[in-house]
Tab-separated table of C-alpha atoms and ligand atoms in Angstrom:
chain	number	residue	atom	x	y	z
F	1220	MET	CA	21.028	-131.020	118.690
F	1221	LYS	CA	23.153	-129.140	120.483
F	1222	ILE	CA	22.606	-125.076	119.832
F	1223	PHE	CA	25.755	-122.991	121.337
F	1224	VAL	CA	23.862	-120.472	123.001
F	1225	THR	CA	26.486	-117.447	123.786
F	1226	GLY	CA	24.968	-114.607	125.763
F	1227	GLY	CA	22.375	-117.369	126.523
F	1228	THR	CA	21.986	-115.839	130.820
F	1229	GLY	CA	21.297	-112.797	129.503
F	1230	TYR	CA	17.833	-111.163	129.599
F	1231	ILE	CA	17.400	-112.215	125.972
F	1232	GLY	CA	19.636	-115.007	126.108
F	1233	SER	CA	17.253	-117.470	128.836
F	1234	HIS	CA	14.081	-116.972	127.707
F	1235	THR	CA	15.502	-118.753	124.142
F	1236	VAL	CA	16.943	-121.157	126.177
F	1237	VAL	CA	14.369	-122.491	127.548
F	1238	GLU	CA	12.027	-121.891	124.678
F	1239	LEU	CA	15.089	-124.336	122.834
F	1240	GLN	CA	14.975	-127.090	126.074
F	1241	GLN	CA	11.047	-126.869	125.306
F	1242	GLU	CA	11.645	-127.640	122.124
F	1243	GLY	CA	13.953	-130.388	122.957
F	1244	PHE	CA	17.201	-129.253	121.298
F	1245	GLU	CA	20.587	-129.438	123.781
F	1246	VAL	CA	21.853	-125.909	125.206
F	1247	ILE	CA	25.141	-125.466	125.177
F	1248	ILE	CA	25.826	-121.599	126.240
F	1249	VAL	CA	28.964	-119.422	127.082
F	1250	ASP	CA	29.562	-116.155	128.825
F	1251	ASN	CA	31.101	-113.846	131.209
F	1252	LEU	CA	28.562	-113.505	132.713
F	1253	PHE	CA	29.501	-109.297	132.175
F	1254	ASN	CA	25.661	-108.558	132.587
F	1255	SER	CA	24.379	-111.915	134.137
F	1256	ASP	CA	24.570	-114.113	136.621
F	1257	LEU	CA	24.499	-117.558	137.159
F	1258	GLY	CA	21.245	-117.451	139.096
F	1259	VAL	CA	19.592	-117.763	135.970
F	1260	LEU	CA	20.689	-121.209	135.912
F	1261	ASP	CA	18.781	-122.182	138.163
F	1262	GLY	CA	15.432	-119.694	136.628
F	1263	ILE	CA	15.874	-121.737	133.811
F	1264	GLU	CA	16.229	-125.756	135.598
F	1265	ARG	CA	13.059	-124.743	137.362
F	1266	ILE	CA	10.903	-123.991	134.001
F	1267	THR	CA	12.234	-126.708	132.507
F	1268	GLY	CA	13.670	-129.534	134.231
F	1269	THR	CA	16.870	-129.553	133.279
F	1270	ARG	CA	19.794	-127.255	133.528
F	1271	PRO	CA	21.977	-126.630	130.210
F	1272	GLY	CA	25.614	-126.722	129.927
F	1273	PHE	CA	27.395	-123.650	130.229
F	1274	GLU	CA	30.826	-121.839	130.505
F	1275	CYS	CA	32.427	-119.246	131.175
F	1276	PHE	CA	34.672	-117.643	129.308
F	1277	ASP	CA	35.017	-113.958	127.192
F	1278	LEU	CA	33.912	-114.416	124.217
F	1279	THR	CA	36.999	-112.240	122.712
F	1280	ASP	CA	39.641	-114.719	123.461
F	1281	ALA	CA	39.516	-115.941	120.464
F	1282	PRO	CA	41.958	-118.952	121.587
F	1283	ALA	CA	39.931	-119.535	124.519
F	1284	THR	CA	36.630	-119.612	121.693
F	1285	ARG	CA	38.833	-122.314	119.100
F	1286	ASP	CA	39.673	-124.231	121.923
F	1287	PHE	CA	36.201	-124.032	123.415
F	1288	PHE	CA	34.309	-125.673	119.600
F	1289	SER	CA	37.283	-127.668	119.302
F	1290	ARG	CA	36.300	-129.337	122.751
F	1291	HIS	CA	32.118	-129.153	121.113
F	1292	ARG	CA	31.850	-131.115	118.073
F	1293	ASP	CA	28.228	-131.425	117.491
F	1294	ILE	CA	27.549	-128.793	117.911
F	1295	GLY	CA	24.176	-128.264	115.183
F	1296	ALA	CA	23.410	-124.321	114.647
F	1297	ILE	CA	24.819	-121.066	116.548
F	1298	ILE	CA	21.993	-118.235	118.618
F	1299	HIS	CA	25.227	-115.504	119.407
F	1300	PHE	CA	23.215	-113.057	121.432
F	1301	ALA	CA	26.376	-111.533	123.419
F	1302	ALA	CA	26.906	-107.774	123.262
F	1303	LEU	CA	26.976	-105.196	125.184
F	1304	LYS	CA	24.107	-103.385	124.288
F	1305	ALA	CA	23.998	-99.943	126.027
F	1306	VAL	CA	23.039	-96.888	123.594
F	1307	GLY	CA	24.546	-94.019	126.181
F	1308	GLU	CA	26.807	-96.112	127.448
F	1309	SER	CA	28.860	-96.760	123.964
F	1310	VAL	CA	29.175	-93.371	122.531
F	1311	GLU	CA	31.101	-93.241	126.149
F	1312	LYS	CA	33.277	-96.621	125.084
F	1313	PRO	CA	33.485	-96.426	121.609
F	1314	LEU	CA	36.283	-99.067	121.617
F	1315	GLU	CA	35.247	-101.080	123.779
F	1316	TYR	CA	31.778	-101.437	121.800
F	1317	TYR	CA	33.625	-102.117	118.654
F	1318	ALA	CA	36.158	-104.571	120.644
F	1319	ASN	CA	33.334	-106.542	122.761
F	1320	ASN	CA	30.546	-107.088	120.160
F	1321	LEU	CA	33.066	-107.452	116.864
F	1322	ASN	CA	35.386	-109.425	118.041
F	1323	SER	CA	33.120	-111.430	119.876
F	1324	LEU	CA	31.291	-112.876	116.704
F	1325	MET	CA	35.224	-112.679	114.838
F	1326	ASN	CA	35.719	-115.569	116.765
F	1327	VAL	CA	32.249	-117.484	116.910
F	1328	LEU	CA	32.531	-117.378	112.874
F	1329	SER	CA	35.754	-118.239	112.935
F	1330	GLY	CA	34.526	-121.348	114.938
F	1331	ALA	CA	31.959	-121.882	112.718
F	1332	ARG	CA	33.834	-122.047	109.661
F	1333	GLU	CA	36.805	-124.580	111.005
F	1334	PHE	CA	34.514	-126.733	113.394
F	1335	ARG	CA	32.055	-126.552	110.130
F	1336	VAL	CA	29.118	-125.600	112.134
F	1337	PRO	CA	25.809	-125.119	109.511
F	1338	GLY	CA	24.118	-122.618	111.199
F	1339	LEU	CA	24.163	-118.994	112.847
F	1340	VAL	CA	21.222	-117.224	114.678
F	1341	PHE	CA	22.109	-113.515	114.969
F	1342	SER	CA	20.887	-111.030	116.902
F	1343	SER	CA	20.467	-107.268	115.108
F	1344	SER	CA	17.970	-104.409	115.910
F	1345	CYS	CA	15.861	-102.318	114.754
F	1346	THR	CA	18.331	-99.816	115.660
F	1347	VAL	CA	19.527	-99.780	112.164
F	1348	TYR	CA	16.357	-98.381	110.482
F	1349	GLY	CA	17.676	-95.106	112.319
F	1350	GLN	CA	14.493	-93.179	112.022
F	1351	ALA	CA	12.637	-94.230	108.604
F	1352	ALA	CA	11.174	-91.938	106.357
F	1353	VAL	CA	8.425	-94.214	105.776
F	1354	LEU	CA	6.420	-96.895	108.633
F	1355	PRO	CA	6.422	-100.031	108.759
F	1356	VAL	CA	9.444	-100.521	107.857
F	1357	THR	CA	10.094	-103.305	106.181
F	1358	GLU	CA	13.572	-106.014	105.650
F	1359	SER	CA	14.339	-103.501	102.540
F	1360	THR	CA	13.576	-100.541	104.434
F	1361	PRO	CA	16.973	-98.419	103.334
F	1362	ARG	CA	19.979	-98.916	107.063
F	1363	ARG	CA	20.598	-95.933	107.837
F	1364	GLU	CA	23.983	-94.083	109.781
F	1365	ALA	CA	24.003	-95.161	112.925
F	1366	GLU	CA	23.420	-92.794	115.686
F	1367	SER	CA	25.848	-94.522	118.376
F	1368	PRO	CA	28.270	-97.012	118.776
F	1369	TYR	CA	26.344	-100.009	119.666
F	1370	GLY	CA	24.166	-99.420	116.675
F	1371	ASN	CA	26.770	-98.950	114.501
F	1372	THR	CA	27.834	-102.428	115.634
F	1373	LYS	CA	24.963	-104.298	115.056
F	1374	MET	CA	25.462	-102.781	110.995
F	1375	MET	CA	28.937	-104.112	110.632
F	1376	CYS	CA	27.690	-107.373	112.373
F	1377	GLU	CA	25.261	-107.262	109.688
F	1378	ASP	CA	27.614	-106.683	107.356
F	1379	ILE	CA	30.292	-109.034	108.735
F	1380	LEU	CA	27.671	-111.855	108.265
F	1381	ARG	CA	26.880	-111.542	104.858
F	1382	ASP	CA	30.429	-110.820	103.539
F	1383	VAL	CA	31.013	-114.772	105.504
F	1384	ALA	CA	28.196	-116.007	104.372
F	1385	ARG	CA	28.672	-115.056	100.136
F	1386	VAL	CA	31.982	-117.118	100.850
F	1387	GLU	CA	30.811	-119.555	102.987
F	1388	PRO	CA	28.365	-122.260	101.436
F	1389	GLY	CA	28.237	-124.272	103.953
F	1390	LEU	CA	27.147	-121.518	106.758
F	1391	ASN	CA	23.887	-119.967	106.545
F	1392	VAL	CA	22.261	-117.065	108.811
F	1393	ILE	CA	20.302	-115.340	109.848
F	1394	ALA	CA	19.710	-111.719	111.599
F	1395	LEU	CA	17.075	-111.545	113.600
F	1396	ARG	CA	16.201	-107.555	113.904
F	1397	TYR	CA	14.912	-106.969	117.201
F	1398	PHE	CA	12.447	-104.427	117.993
F	1399	ASN	CA	11.632	-103.120	121.326
F	1400	PRO	CA	11.855	-106.501	123.873
F	1401	ILE	CA	10.214	-106.190	127.250
F	1402	GLY	CA	8.530	-108.843	129.644
F	1403	ALA	CA	9.420	-112.118	131.656
F	1404	HIS	CA	9.042	-115.512	131.233
F	1405	PRO	CA	5.465	-115.233	132.659
F	1406	SER	CA	6.856	-118.423	135.845
F	1407	ALA	CA	8.543	-114.948	136.456
F	1408	LEU	CA	11.342	-117.298	137.398
F	1409	ILE	CA	13.886	-115.895	134.504
F	1410	GLY	CA	13.848	-111.900	133.534
F	1411	GLU	CA	15.944	-108.738	132.208
F	1412	LEU	CA	18.019	-107.319	135.163
F	1413	PRO	CA	19.565	-104.371	134.877
F	1414	LEU	CA	22.160	-103.092	136.785
F	1415	GLY	CA	21.866	-99.784	138.502
F	1416	VAL	CA	19.018	-97.028	137.083
F	1417	PRO	CA	17.171	-98.797	133.971
F	1418	ASN	CA	17.948	-97.108	131.264
F	1419	ASN	CA	15.255	-99.124	129.112
F	1420	LEU	CA	11.539	-98.009	129.931
F	1421	ILE	CA	9.691	-100.576	130.975
F	1422	PRO	CA	12.074	-101.338	133.987
F	1423	PHE	CA	12.148	-97.983	134.947
F	1424	LEU	CA	8.568	-97.981	134.952
F	1425	THR	CA	7.880	-101.247	136.940
F	1426	GLN	CA	11.120	-99.223	140.067
F	1427	VAL	CA	8.790	-96.120	140.033
F	1428	ALA	CA	5.555	-98.986	140.493
F	1429	ALA	CA	7.286	-100.880	142.831
F	1430	GLY	CA	8.312	-97.817	144.521
F	1431	ILE	CA	12.206	-98.734	143.806
F	1432	ARG	CA	12.017	-94.429	141.983
F	1433	ASP	CA	9.804	-91.523	142.705
F	1434	GLU	CA	8.600	-91.174	139.267
F	1435	LEU	CA	9.226	-92.789	135.910
F	1436	SER	CA	10.378	-89.230	133.309
F	1437	VAL	CA	8.530	-89.188	129.717
F	1438	PHE	CA	11.143	-88.137	127.286
F	1439	GLY	CA	9.234	-85.383	125.416
F	1440	ASP	CA	5.598	-85.050	124.322
F	1441	ASP	CA	5.663	-82.700	121.985
F	1442	TYR	CA	6.725	-85.556	118.454
F	1443	ASP	CA	4.333	-85.989	115.329
F	1444	THR	CA	2.499	-88.880	116.775
F	1445	PRO	CA	-1.167	-88.437	118.130
F	1446	ASP	CA	-0.229	-88.346	121.643
F	1447	GLY	CA	2.913	-86.328	121.178
F	1448	SER	CA	5.205	-89.396	122.856
F	1449	ALA	CA	6.962	-91.347	120.992
F	1450	ILE	CA	5.961	-94.517	119.774
F	1451	ARG	CA	7.765	-98.109	119.102
F	1452	ASP	CA	7.072	-101.308	118.742
F	1453	TYR	CA	7.266	-103.595	122.492
F	1454	ILE	CA	7.673	-107.101	121.355
F	1455	ASP	CA	7.198	-110.192	124.349
F	1456	VAL	CA	10.407	-111.223	125.376
F	1457	VAL	CA	8.615	-115.496	124.835
F	1458	ASP	CA	7.695	-114.292	121.166
F	1459	LEU	CA	10.791	-113.298	120.521
F	1460	ALA	CA	12.689	-116.174	122.017
F	1461	ARG	CA	10.262	-118.075	120.007
F	1462	ALA	CA	11.094	-116.648	117.002
F	1463	HIS	CA	14.595	-117.602	117.152
F	1464	VAL	CA	13.897	-121.508	117.882
F	1465	ILE	CA	11.937	-120.864	114.188
F	1466	ALA	CA	14.865	-119.530	112.464
F	1467	ILE	CA	17.455	-122.528	114.069
F	1468	ARG	CA	14.739	-125.146	112.263
F	1469	ARG	CA	14.800	-122.930	109.317
F	1470	LEU	CA	18.319	-123.228	108.875
F	1471	LEU	CA	18.875	-126.849	110.401
F	1472	GLU	CA	15.928	-128.085	107.582
F	1473	GLY	CA	17.636	-125.827	105.071
F	1474	LYS	CA	14.196	-123.730	104.514
F	1475	ASN	CA	16.393	-120.882	103.615
F	1476	GLU	CA	15.970	-119.084	100.124
F	1477	ARG	CA	19.710	-117.704	100.775
F	1478	ASN	CA	22.445	-118.356	103.651
F	1479	HIS	CA	22.196	-114.843	104.891
F	1480	GLU	CA	18.863	-113.598	105.365
F	1481	TYR	CA	17.213	-110.606	107.863
F	1482	PHE	CA	13.760	-110.762	109.637
F	1483	ASN	CA	12.029	-107.611	111.890
F	1484	ILE	CA	10.888	-109.582	114.887
F	1485	GLY	CA	8.504	-106.751	116.435
F	1486	THR	CA	4.524	-107.175	116.282
F	1487	GLY	CA	3.414	-104.591	113.587
F	1488	ARG	CA	2.431	-102.506	116.214
F	1489	GLY	CA	2.968	-98.770	117.288
F	1490	LEU	CA	2.462	-98.029	121.026
F	1491	SER	CA	3.237	-94.640	122.397
F	1492	VAL	CA	5.533	-94.297	125.504
F	1493	LEU	CA	1.696	-93.126	127.453
F	1494	GLU	CA	-0.234	-95.890	125.646
F	1495	ILE	CA	1.667	-98.308	127.878
F	1496	ILE	CA	1.509	-96.223	131.151
F	1497	ARG	CA	-1.698	-96.355	130.297
F	1498	ALA	CA	-1.540	-100.743	129.368
F	1499	PHE	CA	0.326	-100.480	132.627
F	1500	GLU	CA	-1.845	-99.999	135.279
F	1501	ARG	CA	-5.230	-101.453	133.082
F	1502	ALA	CA	-3.186	-104.222	133.601
F	1503	THR	CA	-2.027	-104.290	136.516
F	1504	GLY	CA	-4.618	-102.284	137.587
F	1505	VAL	CA	-0.812	-100.268	139.919
F	1506	LYS	CA	-0.697	-96.025	139.169
F	1507	VAL	CA	2.907	-95.438	137.679
F	1508	ARG	CA	4.146	-91.403	138.721
F	1509	TYR	CA	5.683	-89.645	135.662
F	1510	ARG	CA	6.606	-86.546	134.444
F	1511	ILE	CA	6.648	-84.786	131.371
F	1512	THR	CA	10.364	-83.917	130.198
F	1513	PRO	CA	12.393	-82.835	127.739
F	1514	ARG	CA	13.359	-85.563	124.738
F	1515	ARG	CA	16.369	-87.327	124.792
F	1516	PRO	CA	18.672	-86.988	123.293
F	1517	GLY	CA	19.080	-89.719	119.898
F	1518	ASP	CA	16.165	-90.830	120.183
F	1519	ILE	CA	14.330	-90.893	116.910
F	1520	GLU	CA	9.971	-90.762	116.410
F	1521	LYS	CA	9.100	-93.182	115.896
F	1522	VAL	CA	9.086	-96.508	114.466
F	1523	TRP	CA	6.591	-100.201	114.264
F	1524	ALA	CA	7.804	-103.570	112.178
F	1525	ASP	CA	5.939	-104.586	108.466
F	1526	THR	CA	6.217	-107.984	110.003
F	1527	THR	CA	4.785	-109.904	106.965
F	1528	TRP	CA	8.198	-111.404	106.360
F	1529	ALA	CA	8.571	-112.669	108.949
F	1530	ASN	CA	4.387	-113.551	109.620
F	1531	GLU	CA	4.953	-116.046	105.851
F	1532	VAL	CA	8.510	-116.593	105.422
F	1533	LEU	CA	9.365	-117.723	108.524
F	1534	GLY	CA	6.112	-118.852	109.824
F	1535	TRP	CA	6.440	-116.791	113.038
F	1536	LYS	CA	3.644	-114.481	115.026
F	1537	ALA	CA	4.158	-112.540	117.967
F	1538	SER	CA	1.407	-113.801	120.147
F	1539	VAL	CA	0.866	-112.811	123.999
F	1540	PRO	CA	-1.621	-110.139	124.303
F	1541	ILE	CA	0.603	-105.982	125.228
F	1542	GLU	CA	-0.953	-106.498	128.471
F	1543	GLU	CA	-0.151	-109.304	129.399
F	1544	THR	CA	3.284	-108.568	128.569
F	1545	LEU	CA	2.614	-105.725	131.640
F	1546	ARG	CA	1.756	-107.879	134.006
F	1547	ASN	CA	4.650	-110.357	133.074
F	1548	ALA	CA	6.913	-107.771	133.801
F	1549	TRP	CA	5.283	-106.158	136.728
F	1550	LYS	CA	6.050	-110.074	138.268
F	1551	TRP	CA	9.225	-110.155	137.861
F	1552	GLN	CA	9.903	-106.499	138.827
F	1553	GLN	CA	8.026	-108.088	142.813
F	1554	HIS	CA	9.777	-111.228	142.245
F	1555	VAL	CA	13.842	-108.898	142.071
F	1556	GLY	CA	12.258	-106.553	144.853
F	1557	ARG	CA	11.618	-109.820	146.512
F	1558	GLU	CA	15.075	-111.702	146.217
F	1559	ARG	CA	17.233	-108.993	146.333
H	3011	NAD	P1	22.906	-108.860	127.707
H	3011	NAD	O1	23.737	-107.437	128.253
H	3011	NAD	O2	21.290	-109.488	129.150
H	3011	NAD	O3	22.520	-110.239	127.750
H	3011	NAD	C1	23.781	-109.833	127.019
H	3011	NAD	C2	24.548	-111.592	127.856
H	3011	NAD	O4	25.773	-111.967	126.816
H	3011	NAD	C3	25.614	-111.111	129.198
H	3011	NAD	O5	24.867	-112.443	129.755
H	3011	NAD	C4	26.900	-111.064	129.157
H	3011	NAD	O6	27.660	-111.393	130.094
H	3011	NAD	C5	26.795	-111.228	127.923
H	3011	NAD	N1	28.311	-111.505	126.894
H	3011	NAD	C6	28.748	-109.798	126.353
H	3011	NAD	N2	29.845	-110.017	126.573
H	3011	NAD	C7	30.602	-111.381	126.201
H	3011	NAD	C8	31.689	-112.030	125.570
H	3011	NAD	N3	32.034	-110.757	124.897
H	3011	NAD	N4	31.455	-113.388	126.396
H	3011	NAD	C9	30.553	-113.434	126.678
H	3011	NAD	N5	29.785	-112.883	127.080
H	3011	NAD	C10	29.552	-111.805	126.936
H	3011	NAD	O7	21.550	-108.281	126.938
H	3011	NAD	P2	20.099	-108.958	126.155
H	3011	NAD	O8	19.609	-107.950	125.750
H	3011	NAD	O9	20.159	-110.504	126.150
H	3011	NAD	O10	20.534	-108.616	124.326
H	3011	NAD	C11	21.196	-110.224	123.514
H	3011	NAD	C12	21.191	-109.479	122.231
H	3011	NAD	O11	20.506	-108.846	121.707
H	3011	NAD	C13	22.218	-108.436	121.917
H	3011	NAD	O12	23.910	-108.591	121.936
H	3011	NAD	C14	21.580	-107.444	121.628
H	3011	NAD	O13	22.452	-105.965	120.972
H	3011	NAD	C15	20.351	-107.258	121.254
H	3011	NAD	N6	19.332	-106.710	121.454
H	3011	NAD	C16	19.167	-106.215	121.852
H	3011	NAD	C17	17.022	-105.633	122.480
H	3011	NAD	C18	17.097	-104.981	123.700
H	3011	NAD	O14	16.741	-104.062	123.897
H	3011	NAD	N7	17.280	-106.350	124.874
H	3011	NAD	C19	17.273	-104.834	121.177
H	3011	NAD	C20	17.854	-105.008	120.008
H	3011	NAD	C21	19.105	-106.299	120.147
H	3012	UFG	N1	11.526	-93.844	127.752
H	3012	UFG	C1	11.116	-92.768	128.154
H	3012	UFG	N2	11.259	-92.710	129.553
H	3012	UFG	C2	12.410	-93.513	130.160
H	3012	UFG	C3	12.615	-94.367	129.289
H	3012	UFG	C4	12.364	-93.949	128.500
H	3012	UFG	O1	10.344	-91.828	128.721
H	3012	UFG	O2	12.642	-93.892	131.356
H	3012	UFG	C5	10.936	-93.608	126.564
H	3012	UFG	C6	12.364	-93.111	125.956
H	3012	UFG	O3	12.218	-91.872	125.533
H	3012	UFG	C7	11.737	-94.217	124.499
H	3012	UFG	C8	10.717	-95.067	124.469
H	3012	UFG	O4	10.307	-95.171	125.624
H	3012	UFG	O5	10.592	-93.479	123.437
H	3012	UFG	C9	11.772	-96.469	124.754
H	3012	UFG	O6	12.613	-96.483	125.335
H	3012	UFG	P1	14.272	-97.736	125.267
H	3012	UFG	O7	15.351	-96.720	125.742
H	3012	UFG	O8	13.423	-98.710	126.402
H	3012	UFG	O9	14.437	-98.291	124.253
H	3012	UFG	P2	14.747	-97.329	122.741
H	3012	UFG	O10	13.839	-98.064	121.301
H	3012	UFG	O11	15.577	-96.528	123.202
H	3012	UFG	O12	16.108	-98.693	122.471
H	3012	UFG	C10	15.803	-99.989	122.347
H	3012	UFG	C11	17.139	-100.952	123.376
H	3012	UFG	C12	18.181	-100.405	121.519
H	3012	UFG	C13	17.844	-100.818	121.174
H	3012	UFG	C14	16.882	-100.307	120.145
H	3012	UFG	C15	15.877	-100.867	119.357
H	3012	UFG	O13	17.446	-100.014	123.820
H	3012	UFG	O14	19.255	-101.321	122.381
H	3012	UFG	O15	16.000	-100.355	121.524
H	3012	UFG	O16	15.666	-102.541	119.296
H	3012	UFG	F1	18.927	-100.541	119.521
C-alpha cells in the first residue's frame, strides 16, 4: 500500500515515514525542502533500510500537484504535513502563511478527489483551542478565535476538510490535533532541524545545554500554575508518528465512524517549563542555565489534552516517558552539533 506523505522530510513527517515503512507501507514523499534537507532521506534509509520515494516540488503549484497524482494512481492514502509553522513569523507574513497552508491543502484535496484517494490524515494543532476555560481539553472543547495567522490556517484547514468530506462520501479524513511534539528518533539519525535561533522550548534548551547559547529564557513565572511557569502537554515525536500509522489503518480498514474525525494527540499530562528543565537535568545529568524573563506575548498559560477519545476510539496511547524523550532530544542535539 502506497502512502503519499507531504512534508515528509520535515520533523514530524520524517519520523512518521520511518514508522510507516517499519509497518510495511510504501512511502512517496513530496517536499519543497523549504524547511528540511535531503540528508533526512539518508537518516530514514539508515533506520529502516529503505529509501522512501521522493519528489521535490511546491504543493501550492496546482499543475505540478495534479501531474504528481496522475503519475501515482496507486496512492492508498495521504498524510498532509506540509505547512509553514512559525507562529511569530506568521504574524509578520500572514499572506505567505495563508497562501502556502491553504493552497497546498486545496491542491492535495483536488488531487485526492480527482484520482479517488479514499483517506487523508491532516496535521492540526491544539492551538485551535487557545486558552480553554476548562482543562483538560476534549475534542468537543469549543475552538477559540486564533491568536495568529498560523493558528488560523489550522482552523481554516479543519473547516475546509470538514466541508469537503461532507460532500465527498468517498473521502475520509482524520485531523490529528497535536499538542507539543518534542524529542527525536532514539537512533539520533533524524530529529528537528530548527533554522537559526529556535523559537520552541526544547531545541533552545538543548542548544543551551550544548553551549551553543548562553542561557534559556523562561518566559514568565507569574502564571496561575503551581510553580508559576506555563504548562504544556509534551508529546514524544515517535509516539506522535505512531498515531499517524494507526489513523491511516483506521481509514484504510473503514473503521472510522464518520467521514471526518478529530483526535487529540497528547500525553494527557501537563508539565511546566521549570519541570521540563528539571526533567532534562535528571535525564541527562547536564545542567541548564536559565533566567526568568517576562511572558512571551501571545502565549497561553496552560493546556493539556484529554486523550480518552484517542485512547479508546483510535486505540492509541502515548508511551514514551518524558525523561526518555528528553534524552533522545539531547542525543540528537549532540549528533547535529557534531555533524554541522
Ligand atoms: P517542518 O517544517 O519540519 O515540516 C514541514 C515540511 O513541509 C517541511 O519539510 C517543508 O519544507 C515542507 N513544506 C512546507 N510547505 C510546503 C509546500 N508548499 N510544498 C511542499 N513542501 C512544503 O514542520 P513539522 O514540525 O514537521 O510540522 C508538520 C506539520 O505539523 C505542520 O502542518 C505543522 O503545522 C503541524 N504541527 C506542528 C507542531 C510542532 O510543534 N512541530 C505542532 C502542531 C502542528
Ligand atoms: N518557552 C520558554 N522559553 C523559550 C521557548 C519557550 O519559556 O525559549 C516556553 C513558552 O513560553 C511555552 C513553552 O515553553 O510556555 C512551550 O513553548 P513552545 O514555543 O515550545 O511551544 P508553544 O506551546 O508556544 O507552541 C507550539 C508550536 C505551535 C503550536 C503549539 C500547539 O510552536 O506551532 O505548540 O501545538 F501551535
